[in-house]
Tab-separated table of C-alpha atoms and ligand atoms in Angstrom:
chain	number	residue	atom	x	y	z
A	205	UNK	CA	26.559	7.813	10.165
A	206	UNK	CA	22.838	7.098	10.239
A	207	UNK	CA	21.415	3.947	8.684
A	208	UNK	CA	17.734	3.926	7.782
A	209	UNK	CA	15.598	1.231	6.233
A	210	UNK	CA	12.292	-0.587	6.642
A	211	UNK	CA	11.906	-3.665	8.852
A	212	UNK	CA	13.451	-6.601	6.986
A	213	UNK	CA	15.833	-4.388	4.968
A	214	UNK	CA	18.889	-5.931	6.644
A	215	UNK	CA	19.716	-2.616	8.323
A	216	UNK	CA	20.825	-4.181	11.616
A	217	UNK	CA	23.184	-6.582	9.811
A	218	UNK	CA	24.596	-3.792	7.658
A	219	UNK	CA	25.109	-1.515	10.677
A	220	UNK	CA	27.084	-4.265	12.425
A	221	UNK	CA	29.213	-4.924	9.311
A	222	UNK	CA	29.884	-1.212	8.849
A	223	UNK	CA	30.779	-0.732	12.485
A	224	UNK	CA	33.373	-3.479	12.126
A	225	UNK	CA	34.946	-2.366	8.846
A	226	UNK	CA	34.771	1.387	9.363
A	227	UNK	CA	35.729	1.207	13.035
A	228	UNK	CA	32.499	2.834	14.186
A	229	UNK	CA	30.464	2.124	17.286
A	230	UNK	CA	27.122	0.490	16.389
A	231	UNK	CA	24.354	2.246	18.307
A	232	UNK	CA	20.954	0.613	17.920
A	233	UNK	CA	17.745	1.734	19.578
A	234	UNK	CA	17.461	-1.645	21.281
A	235	UNK	CA	21.015	-1.419	22.646
A	236	UNK	CA	20.422	2.109	23.901
A	237	UNK	CA	17.233	1.134	25.711
A	238	UNK	CA	18.889	-1.931	27.266
A	239	UNK	CA	21.936	0.114	28.333
A	240	UNK	CA	19.677	2.726	29.937
A	241	UNK	CA	17.769	0.073	31.887
A	242	UNK	CA	21.000	-1.685	32.916
A	243	UNK	CA	22.504	1.596	34.153
A	244	UNK	CA	19.804	1.725	36.834
A	245	UNK	CA	19.548	5.518	36.403
A	246	UNK	CA	16.280	7.378	37.021
A	247	UNK	CA	15.833	7.478	33.247
A	248	UNK	CA	16.520	3.738	32.985
A	249	UNK	CA	13.888	2.989	35.606
A	250	UNK	CA	11.374	5.077	33.681
A	251	UNK	CA	12.174	3.199	30.445
A	252	UNK	CA	11.852	-0.142	32.221
A	253	UNK	CA	8.362	0.810	33.390
A	254	UNK	CA	7.290	1.973	29.924
A	255	UNK	CA	8.578	-1.190	28.252
A	256	UNK	CA	7.098	-3.494	30.903
A	257	UNK	CA	3.710	-1.878	30.187
A	258	UNK	CA	4.221	-2.635	26.472
A	259	UNK	CA	4.054	1.040	25.525
A	260	UNK	CA	6.091	2.973	22.972
A	261	UNK	CA	8.942	4.974	24.414
A	262	UNK	CA	7.987	8.668	23.921
A	263	UNK	CA	10.174	11.059	21.888
A	264	UNK	CA	11.459	13.070	24.858
A	265	UNK	CA	12.609	9.915	26.666
A	266	UNK	CA	14.268	8.522	23.498
A	267	UNK	CA	16.013	11.880	23.067
A	268	UNK	CA	17.384	11.751	26.625
A	269	UNK	CA	18.728	8.248	26.030
A	270	UNK	CA	20.381	9.133	22.719
A	271	UNK	CA	21.901	12.221	24.325
A	272	UNK	CA	23.348	10.178	27.207
A	273	UNK	CA	24.766	7.604	24.766
A	274	UNK	CA	26.277	9.983	22.194
A	275	UNK	CA	27.837	12.180	24.870
A	276	UNK	CA	29.459	9.086	26.320
A	277	UNK	CA	30.655	7.723	22.929
A	278	UNK	CA	32.173	10.822	21.377
A	279	UNK	CA	32.694	10.668	17.602
A	280	UNK	CA	32.578	7.633	15.313
A	281	UNK	CA	29.213	5.883	15.507
A	282	UNK	CA	26.571	4.385	13.263
A	283	UNK	CA	22.996	4.947	14.442
A	284	UNK	CA	20.449	2.263	13.573
A	285	UNK	CA	16.737	2.644	14.315
A	286	UNK	CA	16.860	6.321	15.231
A	287	UNK	CA	15.565	8.954	14.465
A	288	UNK	CA	12.078	7.715	13.596
A	289	UNK	CA	9.979	10.890	13.866
A	290	UNK	CA	10.296	14.522	12.755
A	291	UNK	CA	10.591	15.540	16.436
A	292	UNK	CA	13.494	13.134	16.871
A	293	UNK	CA	15.258	14.581	13.800
A	294	UNK	CA	14.970	18.102	15.212
A	295	UNK	CA	16.197	16.892	18.611
A	296	UNK	CA	19.139	15.000	17.084
A	297	UNK	CA	20.272	17.959	14.949
A	298	UNK	CA	20.185	20.212	18.022
A	299	UNK	CA	22.053	17.646	20.108
A	300	UNK	CA	24.800	17.104	17.507
A	301	UNK	CA	25.182	20.838	16.914
A	302	UNK	CA	25.621	21.218	20.668
A	303	UNK	CA	28.244	18.459	20.722
A	304	UNK	CA	29.983	19.938	17.663
A	305	UNK	CA	29.438	16.698	15.721
A	306	UNK	CA	28.481	16.223	12.072
A	307	UNK	CA	26.771	13.312	10.353
A	308	UNK	CA	29.025	12.153	7.508
A	309	UNK	CA	26.303	10.254	5.700
A	310	UNK	CA	22.689	9.160	6.043
A	311	UNK	CA	22.038	5.912	4.161
A	312	UNK	CA	18.447	5.075	3.292
A	313	UNK	CA	18.312	1.393	2.326
A	314	UNK	CA	15.859	0.772	-0.507
A	315	UNK	CA	14.113	-2.586	-0.564
A	316	UNK	CA	10.824	-3.115	-2.434
A	317	UNK	CA	7.850	-4.172	-0.284
A	318	UNK	CA	7.457	-7.427	-2.220
A	319	UNK	CA	11.034	-8.415	-1.354
A	320	UNK	CA	10.526	-7.602	2.340
A	321	UNK	CA	7.305	-9.571	2.478
A	322	UNK	CA	9.104	-12.479	0.821
A	323	UNK	CA	11.978	-12.250	3.332
A	324	UNK	CA	9.925	-11.816	6.484
A	325	UNK	CA	6.788	-13.800	5.717
A	326	UNK	CA	9.017	-16.642	4.483
A	327	UNK	CA	10.537	-17.163	7.933
A	328	UNK	CA	9.577	-20.335	9.759
A	329	UNK	CA	10.457	-21.598	13.227
A	330	UNK	CA	10.996	-25.261	14.034
A	331	UNK	CA	8.665	-26.477	16.794
A	332	UNK	CA	11.182	-29.172	17.788
A	333	UNK	CA	14.479	-27.275	18.148
A	334	UNK	CA	13.433	-23.606	17.916
A	335	UNK	CA	15.661	-22.879	14.905
A	336	UNK	CA	14.384	-19.997	12.698
A	337	UNK	CA	15.086	-20.132	8.998
A	338	UNK	CA	13.616	-19.170	5.640
A	339	UNK	CA	11.310	-21.491	3.710
A	340	UNK	CA	13.957	-21.638	0.965
A	341	UNK	CA	16.474	-23.151	3.390
A	342	UNK	CA	14.392	-26.150	4.472
A	343	UNK	CA	15.857	-29.564	3.671
A	344	UNK	CA	14.653	-31.327	0.481
A	345	UNK	CA	11.865	-33.130	2.399
A	346	UNK	CA	10.621	-29.811	3.778
A	347	UNK	CA	12.018	-30.464	7.256
A	348	UNK	CA	14.105	-28.307	9.617
A	349	UNK	CA	17.693	-28.065	8.268
A	350	UNK	CA	19.039	-28.410	11.835
A	351	UNK	CA	17.097	-31.332	13.318
A	352	UNK	CA	14.871	-32.599	10.487
A	353	UNK	CA	11.778	-31.677	12.538
A	354	UNK	CA	8.596	-31.197	10.568
A	355	UNK	CA	6.576	-29.041	12.950
A	356	UNK	CA	7.267	-25.675	11.361
A	357	UNK	CA	5.474	-22.486	12.362
A	358	UNK	CA	5.267	-19.139	10.609
A	359	UNK	CA	6.024	-16.446	13.210
A	360	UNK	CA	2.768	-14.600	13.922
A	361	UNK	CA	4.625	-11.307	13.818
A	362	UNK	CA	5.918	-12.146	10.351
A	363	UNK	CA	2.633	-13.224	8.758
A	364	UNK	CA	2.222	-11.414	5.441
A	365	UNK	CA	-0.605	-9.138	6.561
A	366	UNK	CA	1.355	-8.037	9.643
A	367	UNK	CA	4.458	-7.361	7.545
A	368	UNK	CA	2.434	-5.197	5.143
A	369	UNK	CA	0.913	-3.269	8.044
A	370	UNK	CA	4.362	-2.649	9.561
A	371	UNK	CA	5.610	-1.443	6.185
A	372	UNK	CA	2.674	0.971	5.826
A	373	UNK	CA	3.434	2.420	9.250
A	374	UNK	CA	7.118	2.665	8.341
A	375	UNK	CA	6.479	4.454	5.021
A	376	UNK	CA	4.033	6.889	6.609
A	377	UNK	CA	6.281	7.907	9.490
A	378	UNK	CA	9.787	7.464	8.146
A	379	UNK	CA	9.560	8.955	4.649
A	380	UNK	CA	9.397	12.492	6.074
A	381	UNK	CA	12.262	11.615	8.451
A	382	UNK	CA	14.607	10.797	5.539
A	383	UNK	CA	13.623	14.053	3.839
A	384	UNK	CA	14.246	16.104	6.981
A	385	UNK	CA	17.635	14.435	7.557
A	386	UNK	CA	18.528	14.968	3.897
A	387	UNK	CA	17.989	18.708	4.235
A	388	UNK	CA	20.675	18.885	6.909
A	389	UNK	CA	23.119	16.034	6.162
A	390	UNK	CA	24.325	14.231	3.010
A	391	UNK	CA	21.798	11.502	2.183
A	392	UNK	CA	22.222	8.589	-0.230
A	393	UNK	CA	19.598	6.040	-1.206
A	394	UNK	CA	21.306	2.663	-1.495
A	395	UNK	CA	19.846	-0.433	-3.141
A	396	UNK	CA	19.345	-3.010	-0.359
A	397	UNK	CA	18.538	-5.989	-2.598
A	398	UNK	CA	21.123	-8.730	-3.160
A	399	UNK	CA	23.744	-10.520	-1.080
A	400	UNK	CA	24.643	-8.769	2.223
A	401	UNK	CA	28.263	-8.431	0.996
A	402	UNK	CA	27.155	-6.636	-2.154
A	403	UNK	CA	24.949	-4.259	-0.161
A	404	UNK	CA	27.824	-3.571	2.265
A	405	UNK	CA	30.036	-2.741	-0.720
A	406	UNK	CA	27.465	-0.247	-2.055
A	407	UNK	CA	27.273	1.454	1.345
A	408	UNK	CA	31.071	1.626	1.595
A	409	UNK	CA	31.212	3.250	-1.861
A	410	UNK	CA	28.563	5.802	-0.861
A	411	UNK	CA	30.553	6.587	2.289
A	412	UNK	CA	33.735	7.049	0.299
A	413	UNK	CA	31.989	9.363	-2.180
A	414	UNK	CA	30.520	11.402	0.696
A	415	UNK	CA	33.938	11.705	2.373
A	416	UNK	CA	35.422	13.087	-0.822
A	417	UNK	CA	32.542	15.521	-1.450
B	1	ZN	ZN1	14.557	-28.162	14.217
């Protein structure tokens, strides 16, 4: 299974929940990169250098890492954060064909931009204890719910303008990715708004429907 969705769509949470309930291995881009570095392989050393320089990991390197990981895992995984480009889709299809594996379902989580901005730009970090929470969860006096601290910072990365810019980049690059995946594998758009449990239930229903199709 492949889980797609914009930053702040709850995709990582949903992938973890799915992995647990459907007995799938959760494979996230971050995990794959960390595993490659930890393996100490030639590829891992290359990735370490790229990341240390703050650069984006190029498609061919990402492809190598995914190949290594999927070959090692066999069947039964949920991919989160990959593929992100048309080149990566083509590479993944070729890889899976070579391994004789199919993708049972591609889920594209739908969350309106306004909701994502509200979720991400509403996050604050306590300057006293480091706890990160949403503005809605502050105590009645507007203090940190953990320690009562009142020095609360909006994460720079989450400031509204930054969130909107990240969303623009996501829409521009990932829209075509969903289309390309949908031409080859069953694709369902699932509403990502609401309680995490409710979203998980919608994904499970989509998976069931795809299994029966
Ligand atoms: Zn605190």
